[in-house]
Structures are given as structure tokens and as C-alpha cells.
XYZ file of C-alpha atoms in Angstrom:
375
model
C 208.593 100.592 -39.830
C 205.789 102.447 -41.613
C 205.278 104.744 -38.644
C 209.003 105.571 -38.376
C 209.313 106.246 -42.120
C 206.460 108.735 -42.007
C 208.053 110.483 -39.040
C 211.427 110.895 -40.816
C 209.818 112.466 -43.837
C 207.856 114.836 -41.663
C 210.797 115.810 -39.417
C 213.786 116.182 -41.823
C 213.960 119.292 -44.088
C 214.072 118.463 -47.790
C 217.317 120.318 -48.288
C 219.162 118.082 -45.809
C 218.926 115.266 -48.270
C 220.328 117.526 -51.048
C 223.282 118.623 -48.884
C 224.272 115.071 -48.114
C 224.109 114.003 -51.718
C 226.378 116.881 -52.947
C 229.130 116.288 -50.372
C 232.146 114.556 -51.878
C 235.110 115.270 -49.546
C 236.226 113.906 -46.225
C 234.707 116.967 -44.670
C 231.463 116.028 -46.204
C 231.566 112.943 -44.056
C 231.489 115.213 -41.052
C 228.692 117.191 -42.565
C 226.887 113.972 -43.342
C 227.434 112.844 -39.791
C 226.107 116.121 -38.499
C 223.118 116.022 -40.744
C 222.596 112.455 -39.687
C 222.509 113.556 -36.067
C 220.065 116.315 -36.893
C 217.984 113.869 -38.864
C 217.937 111.490 -35.931
C 216.780 114.297 -33.684
C 214.225 115.365 -36.252
C 213.116 111.761 -36.615
C 212.510 111.483 -32.864
C 210.671 114.791 -32.859
C 208.715 113.834 -35.945
C 207.793 110.485 -34.446
C 206.589 112.154 -31.272
C 204.635 114.759 -33.256
C 203.175 112.180 -35.600
C 202.239 109.871 -32.787
C 200.667 112.700 -30.809
C 198.780 113.902 -33.864
C 197.357 110.448 -34.432
C 196.597 109.860 -30.769
C 198.490 106.551 -30.917
C 201.432 105.060 -29.071
C 205.032 104.378 -30.056
C 205.913 100.808 -30.870
C 207.021 98.886 -27.834
C 205.371 101.276 -25.367
C 202.161 100.359 -23.532
C 199.111 102.434 -24.392
C 196.909 104.120 -21.839
C 195.040 101.634 -19.682
C 191.323 101.438 -20.238
C 189.318 102.261 -17.174
C 187.665 99.111 -15.878
C 184.017 99.860 -15.289
C 182.318 98.268 -12.277
C 179.613 95.605 -12.759
C 176.046 96.858 -13.146
C 174.929 94.636 -10.254
C 176.077 94.240 -6.671
C 178.131 91.321 -5.361
C 175.006 89.286 -4.539
C 173.517 89.636 -8.016
C 170.388 87.717 -8.857
C 168.646 86.014 -11.771
C 168.369 87.274 -15.316
C 165.448 85.546 -17.027
C 166.036 85.944 -20.750
C 163.466 85.573 -23.518
C 165.949 84.026 -25.962
C 165.728 84.785 -29.663
C 165.910 82.073 -32.292
C 169.354 81.397 -33.733
C 171.209 82.130 -30.470
C 172.958 79.375 -28.537
C 172.732 79.456 -24.748
C 176.467 80.213 -24.710
C 175.844 83.213 -26.996
C 173.307 84.555 -24.492
C 175.708 84.095 -21.562
C 178.535 85.866 -23.434
C 176.310 88.810 -24.393
C 175.004 89.089 -20.824
C 178.541 89.184 -19.445
C 179.320 92.142 -21.696
C 176.090 93.958 -20.866
C 176.409 93.488 -17.097
C 180.208 93.973 -17.098
C 180.915 90.804 -15.133
C 182.266 87.352 -15.949
C 180.158 85.782 -13.205
C 177.212 84.700 -15.356
C 176.010 81.125 -15.892
C 172.876 79.353 -17.125
C 170.607 76.852 -15.412
C 170.118 74.666 -18.494
C 170.460 75.086 -22.232
C 167.871 75.828 -24.906
C 168.300 74.712 -28.531
C 169.423 77.454 -30.938
C 166.203 77.110 -32.959
C 164.056 77.581 -29.858
C 162.940 80.830 -28.258
C 161.770 81.609 -24.760
C 162.785 81.242 -21.141
C 166.482 80.840 -20.325
C 167.473 81.252 -16.667
C 170.829 82.917 -15.935
C 172.495 83.448 -12.572
C 174.647 86.553 -12.016
C 177.415 87.136 -9.433
C 176.815 85.181 -6.189
C 173.443 83.991 -7.492
C 175.334 81.673 -9.863
C 175.721 79.455 -6.786
C 171.916 79.237 -6.600
C 171.652 77.563 -9.986
C 172.641 74.119 -8.738
C 169.959 74.305 -6.034
C 167.052 75.458 -8.197
C 164.354 72.837 -8.657
C 163.758 73.195 -12.391
C 162.274 69.752 -13.011
C 159.186 70.935 -14.904
C 159.163 72.791 -18.204
C 156.446 74.126 -20.486
C 156.509 74.713 -24.234
C 154.435 75.730 -27.202
C 155.505 74.128 -30.458
C 154.558 73.355 -34.051
C 154.826 69.784 -35.322
C 154.819 69.031 -39.036
C 153.370 65.623 -39.923
C 154.401 64.165 -43.275
C 158.138 64.812 -43.200
C 161.114 63.473 -41.229
C 164.536 65.091 -40.778
C 167.875 63.845 -39.522
C 167.713 66.178 -36.486
C 163.949 65.798 -35.828
C 163.578 69.553 -36.339
C 163.507 72.046 -39.212
C 167.282 72.602 -39.143
C 168.157 69.090 -40.323
C 168.252 67.449 -43.728
C 164.942 65.941 -44.866
C 165.118 62.135 -44.867
C 161.562 61.210 -45.935
C 158.340 62.851 -47.124
C 154.915 61.166 -46.975
C 151.520 62.727 -47.641
C 149.621 63.276 -44.383
C 146.400 64.947 -45.512
C 144.366 61.787 -44.958
C 144.978 61.797 -41.194
C 141.820 62.181 -39.132
C 141.767 64.322 -35.997
C 140.667 61.321 -33.928
C 143.638 59.246 -35.100
C 146.048 62.056 -34.244
C 144.466 62.540 -30.795
C 144.731 58.807 -30.053
C 148.468 58.784 -30.815
C 149.034 61.946 -28.800
C 147.405 60.203 -25.825
C 149.924 57.359 -26.171
C 152.725 59.919 -25.764
C 151.201 61.473 -22.645
C 151.963 60.469 -19.052
C 154.968 58.437 -17.922
C 156.659 57.212 -21.099
C 159.950 55.797 -22.328
C 161.539 58.227 -24.795
C 164.557 57.758 -27.042
C 166.287 61.181 -27.093
C 166.912 62.978 -30.365
C 170.065 61.617 -32.030
C 171.449 65.126 -32.496
C 171.500 65.939 -28.786
C 173.993 66.871 -26.075
C 173.779 63.467 -24.409
C 177.218 61.904 -24.029
C 178.050 58.542 -25.587
C 181.353 57.146 -24.299
C 182.450 60.639 -23.290
C 181.476 62.370 -26.553
C 178.321 64.346 -27.345
C 175.809 62.432 -29.459
C 175.496 65.311 -31.924
C 179.268 65.277 -32.553
C 179.186 61.556 -33.339
C 176.142 61.972 -35.596
C 177.723 64.844 -37.529
C 180.838 62.745 -38.031
C 178.674 60.169 -39.836
C 178.504 57.685 -36.969
C 175.384 55.616 -36.402
C 174.238 56.755 -32.951
C 171.867 54.652 -30.864
C 170.620 56.160 -27.637
C 168.804 54.204 -24.935
C 165.232 55.086 -24.036
C 164.795 57.067 -20.831
C 161.799 57.564 -18.542
C 160.191 61.001 -18.868
C 156.847 62.468 -17.881
C 154.621 64.383 -20.282
C 151.878 65.783 -18.064
C 150.243 67.807 -20.849
C 150.238 67.301 -24.627
C 147.395 69.349 -26.075
C 146.644 70.090 -29.711
C 145.756 73.782 -29.994
C 145.232 74.031 -33.754
C 145.542 72.067 -37.002
C 146.550 73.467 -40.406
C 146.540 71.451 -43.613
C 149.353 72.498 -45.973
C 149.022 71.583 -49.667
C 152.346 72.262 -51.421
C 151.191 70.919 -54.780
C 153.607 68.008 -54.481
C 152.440 66.673 -51.127
C 150.166 67.425 -48.196
C 151.471 68.224 -44.709
C 149.591 68.643 -41.453
C 150.921 71.262 -39.039
C 149.872 70.964 -35.392
C 150.263 73.752 -32.845
C 150.678 72.075 -29.467
C 151.264 72.886 -25.798
C 153.457 70.562 -23.722
C 154.219 70.392 -20.005
C 156.910 67.865 -19.210
C 159.724 66.761 -16.949
C 163.286 67.917 -17.400
C 165.067 65.768 -19.976
C 162.076 65.455 -22.299
C 162.828 66.217 -25.955
C 159.951 67.950 -27.756
C 161.711 67.084 -31.027
C 161.450 63.433 -30.052
C 157.722 63.829 -29.361
C 157.284 65.225 -32.880
C 159.317 62.352 -34.353
C 157.457 59.678 -32.385
C 154.013 61.108 -33.184
C 154.849 61.039 -36.886
C 156.139 57.475 -36.647
C 153.027 56.290 -34.817
C 150.882 57.824 -37.572
C 153.025 56.269 -40.302
C 153.952 59.567 -42.012
C 156.965 60.850 -40.097
C 157.177 64.156 -38.270
C 159.488 66.876 -37.100
C 159.459 70.099 -35.112
C 159.231 73.395 -37.008
C 158.926 75.828 -34.074
C 159.596 75.690 -30.324
C 159.079 78.253 -27.583
C 159.768 77.570 -23.906
C 157.180 79.347 -21.803
C 158.288 78.244 -18.325
C 161.134 76.585 -16.427
C 160.110 75.634 -12.903
C 158.580 78.776 -11.353
C 160.128 81.126 -13.923
C 157.874 82.117 -16.818
C 157.737 84.497 -19.766
C 156.154 87.007 -17.351
C 159.584 87.236 -15.673
C 161.536 87.309 -18.925
C 163.034 90.074 -21.055
C 164.846 90.020 -24.369
C 168.531 90.931 -24.471
C 167.571 94.116 -26.353
C 165.364 95.096 -23.411
C 168.181 94.315 -20.973
C 170.570 96.441 -23.026
C 168.086 99.331 -23.099
C 167.652 99.107 -19.319
C 171.433 99.168 -18.829
C 171.786 102.222 -21.081
C 169.029 104.023 -19.168
C 170.553 103.227 -15.765
C 167.566 101.066 -14.823
C 167.733 97.715 -12.966
C 168.950 94.994 -15.311
C 168.079 91.885 -13.303
C 164.594 90.427 -13.352
C 164.965 89.163 -9.789
C 167.561 90.220 -7.224
C 168.927 87.415 -5.088
C 166.261 87.839 -2.388
C 163.372 87.848 -4.879
C 164.904 84.862 -6.670
C 165.126 82.861 -3.447
C 161.546 83.726 -2.449
C 160.315 82.689 -5.908
C 162.152 79.378 -6.040
C 162.100 78.042 -2.460
C 159.867 77.564 0.537
C 160.694 80.126 3.222
C 161.521 79.988 6.944
C 161.630 83.220 8.922
C 164.514 83.429 11.388
C 165.730 85.838 14.079
C 168.764 88.089 13.782
C 170.645 85.796 16.200
C 169.878 82.789 14.022
C 170.929 84.772 10.968
C 174.308 85.489 12.572
C 174.709 81.803 13.382
C 174.129 80.862 9.749
C 176.433 83.621 8.460
C 179.205 82.119 10.558
C 178.694 78.520 9.484
C 176.579 77.246 12.369
C 173.372 75.222 12.065
C 169.824 75.710 13.385
C 167.251 73.492 15.029
C 164.988 71.784 12.450
C 161.341 72.803 12.084
C 160.087 69.960 9.885
C 160.292 71.570 6.433
C 161.070 69.105 3.605
C 163.717 69.591 0.944
C 165.849 72.691 0.506
C 164.306 75.913 1.818
C 165.375 79.510 2.377
C 166.045 81.213 5.718
C 165.087 84.916 5.713
C 166.143 87.409 8.390
C 163.687 89.946 9.928
C 164.411 92.421 7.098
C 163.496 89.838 4.451
C 167.050 89.194 3.246
C 167.976 85.641 2.266
C 170.693 84.394 4.609
C 171.047 80.746 3.620
C 169.488 77.738 1.953
C 168.901 74.991 4.503
C 168.177 71.284 4.462
C 167.160 69.294 7.516
C 168.716 66.015 8.534
C 168.186 64.491 11.964
C 168.466 67.173 14.625
C 170.056 69.814 12.401
C 169.005 72.296 9.734
C 172.310 72.833 7.962
C 173.270 75.230 5.205
C 173.615 73.900 1.667
C 174.504 77.441 0.608
C 175.165 80.540 2.708
C 173.738 83.405 0.650
C 175.139 86.135 2.892
C 178.264 84.920 4.685
C 179.812 87.052 7.425
C 182.706 88.086 5.175
C 180.556 89.422 2.353
């Protein structure tokens, strides 16, 4: 209504209103009718002029369609290895990447806590189908553990539940307890975690005030090294901060390591910083921040860290095949086995990934056709 009112005022001469008001006879009704018709015409003209002047659209009419820009990557895509900033959820990173690359076909190969920074592996376009085949069973981190304080989340984002002076702890005592948390161990996951309990995430139950008890799970901590120690005297208490490096199996909670180390030492502990330095074969050397990805997109430079062929060569063992064999795989046929274990990649003579294969009996069958005949 506001737009139409403005148009009437712009399109109808001021004297028209005066003429209508001074008419008192039956004839004036005709005049009024005539002026009304002129006003209606002026209103339409005024609306058109006003709308055109503002570059808008009339109510009820569709505006001009925005041109849909093509994705910045081809249909095969590849992997985007992101160096995630602190404070971002993995979903935030996926959403931002979709906007930057102009495609909805983006997914991640495993989450990273909002507090944490470092390596997050994303698949783009057809390479999203690779994510379920990637062997990402080993992960590496650097972290800082604070001894002398416990929190409800086992990290710095949770409410403090207990504080105990830790300045008396000797390096040898700390090293002995670290050794107990190295190797094949049983670990109770952090209560505020994404593990499901009766169909609901543990963190949702914990935040609702529920007492959550999670069962211990087998994990492997192949490296748990103390890199540095800092004694922190706050005046009220004494903390010990440990910078550590951890290599572990998928499913290991570094927050839980911090909690358990503090418990073993009798002072409590929690994680104050976490950076993932590697996931499987993908490291910080492969990674870029989202700001760097955005700058590359603006400059017309490649935005993916690894195209689909480079990603396959990085993540899988390789079998070279002939062009005839490549055509067989493109069309859903299988090859003779050659004795390679696990899932491996078949590359044609030009080095393009054709399929991921797995051998069983007398066949090497595709678990994923990277380049099908119809693509």
C-alpha cells in the first residue's frame, strides 16, 4: 500500500484534488468520475515511473531472475582440505564452502570440535562419494592440557567443576601417568560428545541436565609426548600447562586424555587448546584456510587442494590398467584380480582415476566408479 500511495501523489496533479472538492452538483459527479479516471491513469503511470525509478518490481509480479553462476569446479570435483579456524563448527565450514564453490555437493569426512583448529577434509562434487572409502583411521594433534582444573565438558568451553593446586607435580610423575594412557587403552568418551545414547546425542542429554554414563571403548594412542611444561601461578592457585603431541586412532577423544591424566594425578585436568595436524594421509601441508580459498576463488585460481585424481593417488594404493580395462570398468564390468589387498585405485594410461576396486575370489570389482561411461 505504501508503494501505491507514493505513486498516486506523484502522478495526480494537485489541482485535481481541489476540483473534486469544489464540485457540488450532479454534474460534478461526472467531473469527479472523470477526474477519478484520470487519477487512475496517473496512478498507473506514477506507479510505473516510481517503480522504474527505484529499480524495483510491482507487487505481485516476479522480479528479474538472478543468473545462476556455474560451480567453480568440474563435475568430478576433488578434496578441499581446510585449516579450520576456532569457533567454527564443521557444518559452518561446509556451508561456507558451498557458497564459495557455488555448489551444494560438499560434505565432510568427519567433524572437528568448534574449539579446535586444523585439518578438516571436505569432498566436492563427485568426490563426495570418495569420503566413505577414505581410510582415515589415524589422526594427529597438538594440544595444551591444563592440570589443576576440571570442567563439565573436559575442555575450556565448559563450566569449571573443581580446582586443585598442581604446582607440586613432578615431571617424572606426569610422565609415568602419560605412559599409562599410551598404547591400546580403554577410554570413556567425553560426556559432552556426539555419541548417541538411545538415539539421542550425549551432549544433548548432558545439556538437558541428564546424568550421562558412556561405556569405555578401545582406542589406540600410538604417541603421547610432552613437548613443554609451563607453571602458572594465578595468586589463588597453581596450574601446570602441558603442550603435547598425540597420534591416535579414530574415535579417540583428546579431551578425555586430558581429563584422565588429571584424574590419575589427583588434580583434575582439561583441554585448553587443540589443533589437528593430520587425518590419514592429509596434513596441514595440504590445507588452506577459508580466507585463502576465498582469495583463490576471487583471483580465478584453483580452489581445490587436490582434484579427484590427486586425491585418489594420495589416499589409495594404485593399479595401472589399459584403456580396454578402463572401458570395462566404466561400463560396470569387473577385472581379473592381481593380489592387492583392501580398496585400491585403477588408473588409466593417462593417469585418470577410473574406479576404486576391491578383490574377492576371482574378481576385482568396483566399489566406486569414479568415471562412469555416462559422465
